[in-house]
Amino acid sequence: MSQRPRVVIVGAGFGGLAAAKALRHLDVDVTVVERTNYHLFQPLLYQVASGLLDPSEIAHPVRSCLRRVSNARVVMAEVRAVDLEARRVDTTAGALGYEHLVVATGSVTAGPGDPPSERQVLGLKHLEDALRLRAHLLACFEEAAHTTDAKARRRLCSVAVVGAGPTGVEYSGAVSELIRHVLPKDFPEIDFADSSVVLIEAGEEALAGFAPRLGRAAARSLRRKGVRLLLGQPVHGVSDCGVRLRGGSVEAATVVWTAGVRSTAASLLPADTLDRRGRVQVTSALCLPGHPEVFAIGDIAAAEERGPAAAMVAPVAIQGGQHVARVIEARLQGRPDPEFRYRDKGTMATIGRGSAVAQIGPVRLSGFVAWVLWLLVHLLYLVGFRSRTIALASWAWNFFFYDRPVRLIIDRPGDGG
Ligand SMILES: Cc1cc2nc3c(=O)[nH]c(=O)nc-3n(C[C@H](O)[C@H](O)[C@H](O)COP(=O)(O)OP(=O)(O)OC[C@H]3O[C@@H](n4cnc5c(N)ncnc54)[C@H](O)[C@@H]3O)c2cc1C
């Protein structure tokens, strides 16, 4: 049996993977437990949903991500429970004991249970969501092509996106370009004046987390791309016809919910470790109070007062994962735990082809320059040379020819397998 300390990492998202890689030089045995067999680059999920990229360009097998990390092994399994006292995790592939545990299970789409929904709306969080959304949208246009009822055709050709945060803004821009520039070449029988993309936001501005100037720039860019923005409009319900608002409704066969995510911590960690939003209240070393051997990082972890360090974004998760390795190293050397210090490198959001907004410290950028920056940053962070090359080729193809290569309906909604 191994004498080295055992580190179990739950989740191979941004946080878990960063922790496993950062632990490669330490004298520990690392086990990464991930329920899928891939690491997903969620920031480009909307590009799969809008037919620009294929899943294999944004998802990479965990085993190949960790191929060069000789002290790590991968277990494809779901963690069902954590026994903090016994220092054991129960997984669908058996139990695992640990000396250090890193919980990095991320978040899931929040809502739309509130407001009530009479139909299943589509989220955009997992790879399956993006594929389902793409298939659903394309199937709606296929149906619209042979529908004689004008009202039904308008509904089939309309998309309502709820939530004007980065995901809602990015998907709306991309799907509007797909509908205005790409699909008309395939569907001569449809009058695209019938189609619409409506972005609905309860707050008064798009991209609330960004500087107001950038939110306004994003709104202008979206309108130029044909997106109708409804600001200050809380959703009262979702039905078969579309979205109900205070003073009316938006008819749409495709309703996409991007109005928030919630932490998955509650399914594994005790309620008294969570704040009112279900995120783990971690110490300055990113541990559970009273359980220094248990770390919580990424979307599941927060300390309200920490500002940008509490944001549910990839850099917070990555830097959290790297910090875990620093703490474990310090403990192995008998030093006190270092404190987590987040380095905010800025945020950005793209609004379709050739337009983005970015804020990096005091610098605010919008338009084409921000888009080029967005493109370079995402190429840098995408895993693997092949993915980068294909993504770059797809972006260039779309930029010059306004074409989306990935428009196959493979998993038809309602097929049931
Ligand atoms: C559509 C979209 C766009 C985004 N765009 C951006 C962006 O542009 N920039 C940015 O910085 N951030 C963006 N984010 C947020 C960013 O992706 C998250 O903040 C980040 O992924 C959080 O990392 P994490 O490690 O906490 O969780 P994740 O990356 O979500 O990883 C969690 C992992 O845990 C696994 N898992 C969950 N439960 C279990 C279990 N019980 N057992 C085993 N495995 C489990 C999951 O399968 C998953 O692989 C976006 C998110 C979405 C959904």
GROMACS .gro file of C-alpha atoms and ligand atoms in nm:
model
  470
    1MET     CA    1   0.000   0.000   0.000
    2SER     CA    2   0.116   0.350  -0.083
    3GLN     CA    3   0.283   0.546   0.199
    4ARG     CA    4   0.244   0.877   0.021
    5PRO     CA    5  -0.041   1.112   0.117
    6ARG     CA    6  -0.348   1.047  -0.098
    7VAL     CA    7  -0.510   1.346  -0.266
    8VAL     CA    8  -0.855   1.284  -0.413
    9ILE     CA    9  -0.984   1.547  -0.655
   10VAL     CA   10  -1.356   1.542  -0.738
   11GLY     CA   11  -1.423   1.697  -1.080
   12ALA     CA   12  -1.190   1.751  -1.376
   13GLY     CA   13  -1.319   2.094  -1.471
   14PHE     CA   14  -1.101   2.403  -1.466
   15GLY     CA   15  -1.031   2.384  -1.092
   16GLY     CA   16  -0.978   2.009  -1.055
   17LEU     CA   17  -0.752   1.982  -1.358
   18ALA     CA   18  -0.541   2.281  -1.249
   19ALA     CA   19  -0.499   2.122  -0.904
   20ALA     CA   20  -0.394   1.785  -1.048
   21LYS     CA   21  -0.138   1.947  -1.280
   22ALA     CA   22   0.002   2.168  -1.004
   23LEU     CA   23   0.044   1.865  -0.775
   24ARG     CA   24   0.263   1.681  -1.028
   25HIS     CA   25   0.592   1.777  -0.854
   26LEU     CA   26   0.481   1.681  -0.504
   27ASP     CA   27   0.536   1.351  -0.327
   28VAL     CA   28   0.166   1.259  -0.322
   29ASP     CA   29  -0.067   1.016  -0.501
   30VAL     CA   30  -0.343   1.197  -0.685
   31THR     CA   31  -0.675   1.041  -0.789
   32VAL     CA   32  -0.903   1.249  -1.011
   33VAL     CA   33  -1.266   1.132  -1.003
   34GLU     CA   34  -1.473   1.271  -1.290
   35ARG     CA   35  -1.816   1.152  -1.394
   36THR     CA   36  -1.757   1.217  -1.765
   37ASN     CA   37  -1.440   1.112  -1.945
   38TYR     CA   38  -1.363   1.466  -2.064
   39HIS     CA   39  -1.267   1.813  -1.954
   40LEU     CA   40  -1.511   2.066  -2.097
   41PHE     CA   41  -1.412   2.415  -2.208
   42GLN     CA   42  -1.746   2.573  -2.112
   43PRO     CA   43  -1.671   2.926  -2.243
   44LEU     CA   44  -1.709   2.793  -2.599
   45LEU     CA   45  -2.018   2.581  -2.534
   46TYR     CA   46  -2.240   2.837  -2.708
   47GLN     CA   47  -2.036   2.785  -3.026
   48VAL     CA   48  -2.129   2.415  -3.025
   49ALA     CA   49  -2.491   2.514  -2.962
   50SER     CA   50  -2.485   2.755  -3.256
   51GLY     CA   51  -2.321   2.518  -3.503
   52LEU     CA   52  -1.974   2.668  -3.521
   53LEU     CA   53  -1.766   2.410  -3.337
   54ASP     CA   54  -1.787   2.035  -3.287
   55PRO     CA   55  -1.782   1.885  -2.933
   56SER     CA   56  -1.434   1.738  -2.979
   57GLU     CA   57  -1.293   2.089  -3.025
   58ILE     CA   58  -1.401   2.202  -2.679
   59ALA     CA   59  -1.393   1.876  -2.485
   60HIS     CA   60  -1.073   1.683  -2.422
   61PRO     CA   61  -1.033   1.336  -2.260
   62VAL     CA   62  -0.924   1.377  -1.897
   63ARG     CA   63  -0.679   1.091  -1.934
   64SER     CA   64  -0.501   1.267  -2.218
   65CYS     CA   65  -0.502   1.601  -2.028
   66LEU     CA   66  -0.319   1.425  -1.741
   67ARG     CA   67  -0.101   1.196  -1.952
   68ARG     CA   68   0.219   1.366  -1.838
   69VAL     CA   69   0.120   1.388  -1.471
   70SER     CA   70   0.284   1.067  -1.353
   71ASN     CA   71   0.152   1.076  -0.994
   72ALA     CA   72  -0.213   1.112  -1.105
   73ARG     CA   73  -0.465   0.845  -1.196
   74VAL     CA   74  -0.812   0.901  -1.336
   75VAL     CA   75  -1.131   0.727  -1.228
   76MET     CA   76  -1.440   0.783  -1.438
   77ALA     CA   77  -1.714   0.772  -1.175
   78GLU     CA   78  -1.963   0.990  -0.995
   79VAL     CA   79  -1.898   1.083  -0.635
   80ARG     CA   80  -2.221   1.019  -0.443
   81ALA     CA   81  -2.120   1.117  -0.089
   82VAL     CA   82  -1.833   1.247   0.121
   83ASP     CA   83  -1.779   1.118   0.475
   84LEU     CA   84  -1.578   1.396   0.637
   85GLU     CA   85  -1.520   1.206   0.961
   86ALA     CA   86  -1.407   0.881   0.799
   87ARG     CA   87  -1.213   1.079   0.531
   88ARG     CA   88  -1.370   0.878   0.252
   89VAL     CA   89  -1.555   0.951  -0.070
   90ASP     CA   90  -1.815   0.706  -0.201
   91THR     CA   91  -1.814   0.683  -0.577
   92THR     CA   92  -2.003   0.473  -0.830
   93ALA     CA   93  -1.672   0.286  -0.875
   94GLY     CA   94  -1.617   0.219  -0.503
   95ALA     CA   95  -1.488   0.404  -0.197
   96LEU     CA   96  -1.168   0.608  -0.184
   97GLY     CA   97  -0.985   0.716   0.131
   98TYR     CA   98  -0.790   1.041   0.136
   99GLU     CA   99  -0.552   1.255   0.336
  100HIS     CA  100  -0.647   1.561   0.128
  101LEU     CA  101  -0.974   1.608  -0.060
  102VAL     CA  102  -1.035   1.870  -0.330
  103VAL     CA  103  -1.401   1.924  -0.418
  104ALA     CA  104  -1.434   2.098  -0.755
  105THR     CA  105  -1.773   1.987  -0.887
  106GLY     CA  106  -1.876   2.322  -1.040
  107SER     CA  107  -2.231   2.443  -1.090
  108VAL     CA  108  -2.552   2.361  -1.276
  109THR     CA  109  -2.814   2.575  -1.451
  110ALA     CA  110  -3.036   2.748  -1.192
  111GLY     CA  111  -3.402   2.764  -1.274
  112PRO     CA  112  -3.641   2.813  -1.419
  113GLY     CA  113  -3.829   2.652  -1.128
  114ASP     CA  114  -3.885   3.006  -1.015
  115PRO     CA  115  -4.067   3.142  -1.211
  116PRO     CA  116  -4.273   2.833  -1.286
  117SER     CA  117  -4.220   2.657  -1.615
  118GLU     CA  118  -4.483   2.449  -1.791
  119ARG     CA  119  -4.230   2.311  -2.030
  120GLN     CA  120  -3.871   2.209  -2.025
  121VAL     CA  121  -3.650   2.497  -2.130
  122LEU     CA  122  -3.300   2.445  -2.260
  123GLY     CA  123  -2.997   2.529  -2.046
  124LEU     CA  124  -2.639   2.580  -2.163
  125LYS     CA  125  -2.406   2.425  -1.909
  126HIS     CA  126  -2.318   2.073  -2.024
  127LEU     CA  127  -2.211   1.935  -2.360
  128GLU     CA  128  -2.543   1.750  -2.383
  129ASP     CA  129  -2.725   2.084  -2.337
  130ALA     CA  130  -2.541   2.239  -2.631
  131LEU     CA  131  -2.607   1.939  -2.858
  132ARG     CA  132  -2.973   1.923  -2.756
  133LEU     CA  133  -3.015   2.296  -2.817
  134ARG     CA  134  -2.850   2.275  -3.159
  135ALA     CA  135  -3.064   1.978  -3.263
  136HIS     CA  136  -3.382   2.141  -3.129
  137LEU     CA  137  -3.319   2.469  -3.312
  138LEU     CA  138  -3.240   2.301  -3.644
  139ALA     CA  139  -3.541   2.069  -3.607
  140CYS     CA  140  -3.763   2.376  -3.553
  141PHE     CA  141  -3.646   2.523  -3.884
  142GLU     CA  142  -3.703   2.189  -4.060
  143GLU     CA  143  -4.058   2.189  -3.926
  144ALA     CA  144  -4.107   2.555  -4.018
  145ALA     CA  145  -4.008   2.471  -4.378
  146HIS     CA  146  -4.323   2.260  -4.430
  147THR     CA  147  -4.565   2.431  -4.191
  148THR     CA  148  -4.846   2.616  -4.362
  149ASP     CA  149  -4.974   2.787  -4.047
  150ALA     CA  150  -4.807   3.131  -4.051
  151LYS     CA  151  -4.835   3.180  -3.674
  152ALA     CA  152  -4.678   2.841  -3.600
  153ARG     CA  153  -4.400   2.914  -3.850
  154ARG     CA  154  -4.314   3.243  -3.677
  155ARG     CA  155  -4.298   3.065  -3.343
  156LEU     CA  156  -4.079   2.786  -3.482
  157CYS     CA  157  -3.835   3.043  -3.626
  158SER     CA  158  -3.810   3.241  -3.303
  159VAL     CA  159  -3.565   3.207  -3.018
  160ALA     CA  160  -3.601   3.361  -2.670
  161VAL     CA  161  -3.291   3.376  -2.453
  162VAL     CA  162  -3.345   3.454  -2.085
  163GLY     CA  163  -3.058   3.629  -1.904
  164ALA     CA  164  -2.827   3.890  -2.057
  165GLY     CA  165  -2.509   3.786  -1.875
  166PRO     CA  166  -2.206   3.677  -2.081
  167THR     CA  167  -2.359   3.340  -2.183
  168GLY     CA  168  -2.692   3.493  -2.293
  169VAL     CA  169  -2.520   3.773  -2.483
  170GLU     CA  170  -2.275   3.538  -2.655
  171TYR     CA  171  -2.538   3.283  -2.753
  172SER     CA  172  -2.786   3.548  -2.876
  173GLY     CA  173  -2.524   3.709  -3.100
  174ALA     CA  174  -2.411   3.376  -3.239
  175VAL     CA  175  -2.761   3.231  -3.297
  176SER     CA  176  -2.880   3.553  -3.459
  177GLU     CA  177  -2.594   3.533  -3.709
  178LEU     CA  178  -2.677   3.168  -3.773
  179ILE     CA  179  -3.042   3.253  -3.840
  180ARG     CA  180  -2.981   3.569  -4.044
  181HIS     CA  181  -2.679   3.469  -4.250
  182VAL     CA  182  -2.642   3.091  -4.262
  183LEU     CA  183  -2.984   2.924  -4.248
  184PRO     CA  184  -3.139   3.137  -4.528
  185LYS     CA  185  -2.895   2.965  -4.770
  186ASP     CA  186  -3.036   2.625  -4.665
  187PHE     CA  187  -3.406   2.711  -4.634
  188PRO     CA  188  -3.528   2.899  -4.943
  189GLU     CA  189  -3.886   2.806  -4.850
  190ILE     CA  190  -3.874   3.010  -4.526
  191ASP     CA  191  -3.930   3.384  -4.516
  192PHE     CA  192  -3.669   3.487  -4.259
  193ALA     CA  193  -3.860   3.807  -4.184
  194ASP     CA  194  -4.064   3.564  -3.969
  195SER     CA  195  -3.763   3.478  -3.753
  196SER     CA  196  -3.649   3.657  -3.439
  197VAL     CA  197  -3.401   3.635  -3.153
  198VAL     CA  198  -3.511   3.808  -2.833
  199LEU     CA  199  -3.281   3.849  -2.535
  200ILE     CA  200  -3.477   3.904  -2.211
  201GLU     CA  201  -3.316   4.048  -1.899
  202ALA     CA  202  -3.473   4.132  -1.561
  203GLY     CA  203  -3.210   4.400  -1.487
  204GLU     CA  204  -3.182   4.733  -1.663
  205GLU     CA  205  -2.857   4.650  -1.844
  206ALA     CA  206  -2.692   4.375  -2.043
  207LEU     CA  207  -2.365   4.235  -1.901
  208ALA     CA  208  -2.427   4.370  -1.551
  209GLY     CA  209  -2.087   4.251  -1.424
  210PHE     CA  210  -1.905   4.466  -1.679
  211ALA     CA  211  -1.851   4.844  -1.684
  212PRO     CA  212  -2.179   5.013  -1.789
  213ARG     CA  213  -2.011   5.152  -2.103
  214LEU     CA  214  -1.929   4.797  -2.218
  215GLY     CA  215  -2.283   4.677  -2.141
  216ARG     CA  216  -2.418   4.953  -2.365
  217ALA     CA  217  -2.163   4.870  -2.638
  218ALA     CA  218  -2.269   4.504  -2.623
  219ALA     CA  219  -2.638   4.605  -2.646
  220ARG     CA  220  -2.568   4.820  -2.956
  221SER     CA  221  -2.373   4.539  -3.117
  222LEU     CA  222  -2.651   4.287  -3.044
  223ARG     CA  223  -2.914   4.518  -3.198
  224ARG     CA  224  -2.697   4.561  -3.508
  225LYS     CA  225  -2.692   4.182  -3.536
  226GLY     CA  226  -3.072   4.170  -3.525
  227VAL     CA  227  -3.124   4.072  -3.160
  228ARG     CA  228  -3.422   4.236  -2.988
  229LEU     CA  229  -3.326   4.328  -2.633
  230LEU     CA  230  -3.591   4.343  -2.364
  231LEU     CA  231  -3.434   4.497  -2.052
  232GLY     CA  232  -3.604   4.538  -1.713
  233GLN     CA  233  -3.838   4.247  -1.794
  234PRO     CA  234  -3.851   3.975  -1.528
  235VAL     CA  235  -3.987   3.648  -1.664
  236HIS     CA  236  -4.319   3.545  -1.514
  237GLY     CA  237  -4.334   3.199  -1.665
  238VAL     CA  238  -4.243   2.976  -1.957
  239SER     CA  239  -4.509   2.788  -2.150
  240ASP     CA  240  -4.541   2.591  -2.473
  241CYS     CA  241  -4.593   2.919  -2.660
  242GLY     CA  242  -4.287   3.097  -2.524
  243VAL     CA  243  -4.203   3.332  -2.236
  244ARG     CA  244  -4.456   3.527  -2.029
  245LEU     CA  245  -4.351   3.875  -1.919
  246ARG     CA  246  -4.518   4.142  -1.708
  247GLY     CA  247  -4.691   4.319  -1.994
  248GLY     CA  248  -4.716   4.048  -2.259
  249SER     CA  249  -4.529   3.750  -2.392
  250VAL     CA  250  -4.258   3.647  -2.638
  251GLU     CA  251  -4.366   3.362  -2.864
  252ALA     CA  252  -4.078   3.125  -2.933
  253ALA     CA  253  -4.040   2.752  -2.988
  254THR     CA  254  -3.684   2.769  -2.854
  255VAL     CA  255  -3.641   2.907  -2.502
  256VAL     CA  256  -3.286   2.912  -2.368
  257TRP     CA  257  -3.228   2.972  -1.997
  258THR     CA  258  -2.897   3.145  -1.919
  259ALA     CA  259  -3.021   3.340  -1.617
  260GLY     CA  260  -2.789   3.188  -1.363
  261VAL     CA  261  -2.617   2.886  -1.222
  262ARG     CA  262  -2.604   2.734  -0.877
  263SER     CA  263  -2.330   2.554  -0.691
  264THR     CA  264  -2.338   2.172  -0.671
  265ALA     CA  265  -2.178   2.172  -0.325
  266ALA     CA  266  -2.503   2.089  -0.144
  267SER     CA  267  -2.510   1.738  -0.291
  268LEU     CA  268  -2.174   1.647  -0.130
  269LEU     CA  269  -2.099   1.874   0.163
  270PRO     CA  270  -2.293   1.939   0.486
  271ALA     CA  271  -2.544   2.227   0.485
  272ASP     CA  272  -2.366   2.409   0.769
  273THR     CA  273  -2.062   2.466   0.545
  274LEU     CA  274  -2.269   2.648   0.282
  275ASP     CA  275  -2.380   3.010   0.251
  276ARG     CA  276  -2.735   3.110   0.156
  277ARG     CA  277  -2.653   3.068  -0.213
  278GLY     CA  278  -2.531   2.713  -0.157
  279ARG     CA  279  -2.162   2.793  -0.197
  280VAL     CA  280  -1.897   2.671   0.047
  281GLN     CA  281  -1.770   2.935   0.289
  282VAL     CA  282  -1.401   2.857   0.262
  283THR     CA  283  -1.109   2.979   0.474
  284SER     CA  284  -0.831   3.197   0.330
  285ALA     CA  285  -0.649   2.873   0.236
  286LEU     CA  286  -0.966   2.755   0.050
  287CYS     CA  287  -1.045   2.483   0.308
  288LEU     CA  288  -1.361   2.396   0.495
  289PRO     CA  289  -1.363   2.555   0.842
  290GLY     CA  290  -1.294   2.273   1.087
  291HIS     CA  291  -1.170   2.044   0.808
  292PRO     CA  292  -0.838   2.180   0.681
  293GLU     CA  293  -0.784   1.857   0.483
  294VAL     CA  294  -1.086   1.937   0.262
  295PHE     CA  295  -1.055   2.206  -0.006
  296ALA     CA  296  -1.343   2.356  -0.205
  297ILE     CA  297  -1.253   2.548  -0.521
  298GLY     CA  298  -1.409   2.703  -0.831
  299ASP     CA  299  -1.781   2.763  -0.874
  300ILE     CA  300  -1.875   2.583  -0.552
  301ALA     CA  301  -1.659   2.800  -0.327
  302ALA     CA  302  -1.709   3.156  -0.211
  303ALA     CA  303  -1.657   3.412   0.051
  304GLU     CA  304  -1.902   3.692  -0.019
  305GLU     CA  305  -1.655   3.962   0.083
  306ARG     CA  306  -1.389   3.847  -0.161
  307GLY     CA  307  -1.515   4.041  -0.464
  308PRO     CA  308  -1.367   3.913  -0.792
  309ALA     CA  309  -1.223   3.606  -0.615
  310ALA     CA  310  -1.581   3.487  -0.554
  311ALA     CA  311  -1.686   3.517  -0.920
  312MET     CA  312  -1.800   3.198  -1.091
  313VAL     CA  313  -1.543   3.216  -1.370
  314ALA     CA  314  -1.269   2.987  -1.499
  315PRO     CA  315  -0.965   3.188  -1.377
  316VAL     CA  316  -1.093   3.176  -1.017
  317ALA     CA  317  -1.122   2.797  -1.044
  318ILE     CA  318  -0.779   2.758  -1.209
  319GLN     CA  319  -0.601   2.979  -0.957
  320GLY     CA  320  -0.788   2.800  -0.675
  321GLY     CA  321  -0.661   2.464  -0.804
  322GLN     CA  322  -0.305   2.594  -0.821
  323HIS     CA  323  -0.338   2.733  -0.469
  324VAL     CA  324  -0.440   2.393  -0.331
  325ALA     CA  325  -0.106   2.252  -0.449
  326ARG     CA  326   0.078   2.539  -0.277
  327VAL     CA  327  -0.104   2.468   0.051
  328ILE     CA  328  -0.036   2.092   0.034
  329GLU     CA  329   0.330   2.160  -0.045
  330ALA     CA  330   0.355   2.399   0.252
  331ARG     CA  331   0.202   2.137   0.481
  332LEU     CA  332   0.440   1.866   0.357
  333GLN     CA  333   0.727   2.103   0.442
  334GLY     CA  334   0.582   2.196   0.781
  335ARG     CA  335   0.511   2.558   0.682
  336PRO     CA  336   0.187   2.747   0.761
  337ASP     CA  337  -0.088   2.754   0.496
  338PRO     CA  338  -0.040   3.036   0.243
  339GLU     CA  339  -0.342   3.263   0.182
  340PHE     CA  340  -0.526   3.257  -0.150
  341ARG     CA  341  -0.472   3.578  -0.348
  342TYR     CA  342  -0.667   3.608  -0.671
  343ARG     CA  343  -0.504   3.785  -0.966
  344ASP     CA  344  -0.788   3.932  -1.171
  345LYS     CA  345  -0.674   3.925  -1.534
  346GLY     CA  346  -1.000   4.074  -1.663
  347THR     CA  347  -1.316   3.950  -1.832
  348MET     CA  348  -1.447   3.947  -2.185
  349ALA     CA  349  -1.753   3.848  -2.384
  350THR     CA  350  -1.797   3.812  -2.758
  351ILE     CA  351  -2.101   3.920  -2.955
  352GLY     CA  352  -2.082   3.710  -3.267
  353ARG     CA  353  -1.846   3.761  -3.556
  354GLY     CA  354  -1.595   4.046  -3.516
  355SER     CA  355  -1.735   4.205  -3.201
  356ALA     CA  356  -1.657   4.168  -2.831
  357VAL     CA  357  -1.613   4.363  -2.509
  358ALA     CA  358  -1.322   4.328  -2.269
  359GLN     CA  359  -1.219   4.484  -1.942
  360ILE     CA  360  -0.868   4.429  -1.819
  361GLY     CA  361  -0.789   4.637  -1.509
  362PRO     CA  362  -0.862   4.999  -1.602
  363VAL     CA  363  -0.864   4.920  -1.977
  364ARG     CA  364  -1.204   4.893  -2.151
  365LEU     CA  365  -1.218   4.764  -2.507
  366SER     CA  366  -1.508   4.699  -2.742
  367GLY     CA  367  -1.558   4.607  -3.109
  368PHE     CA  368  -1.310   4.436  -3.338
  369VAL     CA  369  -0.995   4.491  -3.127
  370ALA     CA  370  -1.166   4.328  -2.827
  371TRP     CA  371  -1.274   4.040  -3.052
  372VAL     CA  372  -0.916   3.975  -3.171
  373LEU     CA  373  -0.804   3.975  -2.807
  374TRP     CA  374  -1.089   3.737  -2.717
  375LEU     CA  375  -0.985   3.507  -3.001
  376LEU     CA  376  -0.620   3.498  -2.892
  377VAL     CA  377  -0.704   3.434  -2.525
  378HIS     CA  378  -0.944   3.151  -2.609
  379LEU     CA  379  -0.695   2.990  -2.846
  380LEU     CA  380  -0.436   3.003  -2.570
  381TYR     CA  381  -0.662   2.833  -2.316
  382LEU     CA  382  -0.818   2.568  -2.543
  383VAL     CA  383  -0.667   2.230  -2.465
  384GLY     CA  384  -0.459   2.067  -2.738
  385PHE     CA  385  -0.298   2.175  -3.063
  386ARG     CA  386  -0.560   1.995  -3.274
  387SER     CA  387  -0.853   2.171  -3.103
  388ARG     CA  388  -0.682   2.510  -3.143
  389THR     CA  389  -0.609   2.454  -3.511
  390ILE     CA  390  -0.962   2.337  -3.593
  391ALA     CA  391  -1.126   2.612  -3.385
  392LEU     CA  392  -0.911   2.876  -3.557
  393ALA     CA  393  -0.998   2.732  -3.900
  394SER     CA  394  -1.372   2.729  -3.814
  395TRP     CA  395  -1.361   3.090  -3.688
  396ALA     CA  396  -1.175   3.201  -4.002
  397TRP     CA  397  -1.422   3.012  -4.223
  398ASN     CA  398  -1.718   3.173  -4.048
  399PHE     CA  399  -1.552   3.516  -4.057
  400PHE     CA  400  -1.490   3.514  -4.430
  401PHE     CA  401  -1.786   3.308  -4.557
  402TYR     CA  402  -2.050   3.355  -4.286
  403ASP     CA  403  -2.092   2.980  -4.271
  404ARG     CA  404  -2.134   2.732  -3.988
  405PRO     CA  405  -1.994   2.389  -4.066
  406VAL     CA  406  -2.175   2.187  -3.796
  407ARG     CA  407  -2.544   2.161  -3.874
  408LEU     CA  408  -2.628   1.793  -3.844
  409ILE     CA  409  -2.935   1.693  -3.642
  410ILE     CA  410  -2.807   1.377  -3.480
  411ASP     CA  411  -2.991   1.348  -3.151
  412ARG     CA  412  -3.343   1.460  -3.244
  413PRO     CA  413  -3.534   1.608  -2.955
  414GLY     CA  414  -3.815   1.371  -2.858
  415ASP     CA  415  -3.658   1.067  -3.029
  416GLY     CA  416  -3.607   0.907  -2.691
  417GLY     CA  417  -3.284   0.733  -2.775
  418LIG     C1  418  -2.189   2.857  -2.121
  418LIG     C2  419  -2.082   2.903  -2.026
  418LIG     C3  420  -1.992   3.001  -2.065
  418LIG     C4  421  -1.893   3.044  -1.978
  418LIG     N1  422  -1.804   3.140  -2.021
  418LIG     C5  423  -1.703   3.177  -1.941
  418LIG     C6  424  -1.606   3.270  -1.988
  418LIG     O1  425  -1.614   3.319  -2.101
  418LIG     N2  426  -1.503   3.300  -1.904
  418LIG     C7  427  -1.492   3.245  -1.780
  418LIG     O2  428  -1.396   3.272  -1.709
  418LIG     N3  429  -1.584   3.158  -1.732
  418LIG     C8  430  -1.688   3.123  -1.810
  418LIG     N4  431  -1.783   3.033  -1.763
  418LIG     C9  432  -1.773   2.985  -1.624
  418LIG    C10  433  -1.668   2.876  -1.609
  418LIG     O3  434  -1.686   2.778  -1.708
  418LIG    C11  435  -1.680   2.816  -1.470
  418LIG     O4  436  -1.663   2.919  -1.376
  418LIG    C12  437  -1.576   2.708  -1.448
  418LIG     O5  438  -1.599   2.601  -1.536
  418LIG    C13  439  -1.578   2.659  -1.305
  418LIG     O6  440  -1.480   2.561  -1.289
  418LIG     P1  441  -1.499   2.444  -1.183
  418LIG     O7  442  -1.373   2.366  -1.185
  418LIG     O8  443  -1.549   2.500  -1.056
  418LIG     O9  444  -1.620   2.358  -1.241
  418LIG     P2  445  -1.639   2.291  -1.383
  418LIG    O10  446  -1.543   2.342  -1.482
  418LIG    O11  447  -1.784   2.303  -1.413
  418LIG    O12  448  -1.604   2.139  -1.356
  418LIG    C14  449  -1.677   2.059  -1.268
  418LIG    C15  450  -1.650   1.914  -1.305
  418LIG    O13  451  -1.696   1.830  -1.202
  418LIG    C16  452  -1.761   1.717  -1.258
  418LIG     N5  453  -1.853   1.668  -1.156
  418LIG    C17  454  -1.961   1.733  -1.104
  418LIG     N6  455  -2.018   1.659  -1.007
  418LIG    C18  456  -1.946   1.545  -0.997
  418LIG    C19  457  -1.955   1.431  -0.915
  418LIG     N7  458  -2.049   1.419  -0.820
  418LIG     N8  459  -1.866   1.330  -0.931
  418LIG    C20  460  -1.768   1.341  -1.028
  418LIG     N9  461  -1.753   1.450  -1.108
  418LIG    C21  462  -1.841   1.550  -1.092
  418LIG    C22  463  -1.831   1.773  -1.381
  418LIG    O14  464  -1.859   1.671  -1.475
  418LIG    C23  465  -1.727   1.871  -1.431
  418LIG    O15  466  -1.636   1.814  -1.522
  418LIG    C24  467  -1.884   2.989  -1.848
  418LIG    C25  468  -1.974   2.890  -1.808
  418LIG    C26  469  -2.072   2.848  -1.896
  418LIG    C27  470  -2.169   2.741  -1.852
   0.00000   0.00000   0.00000
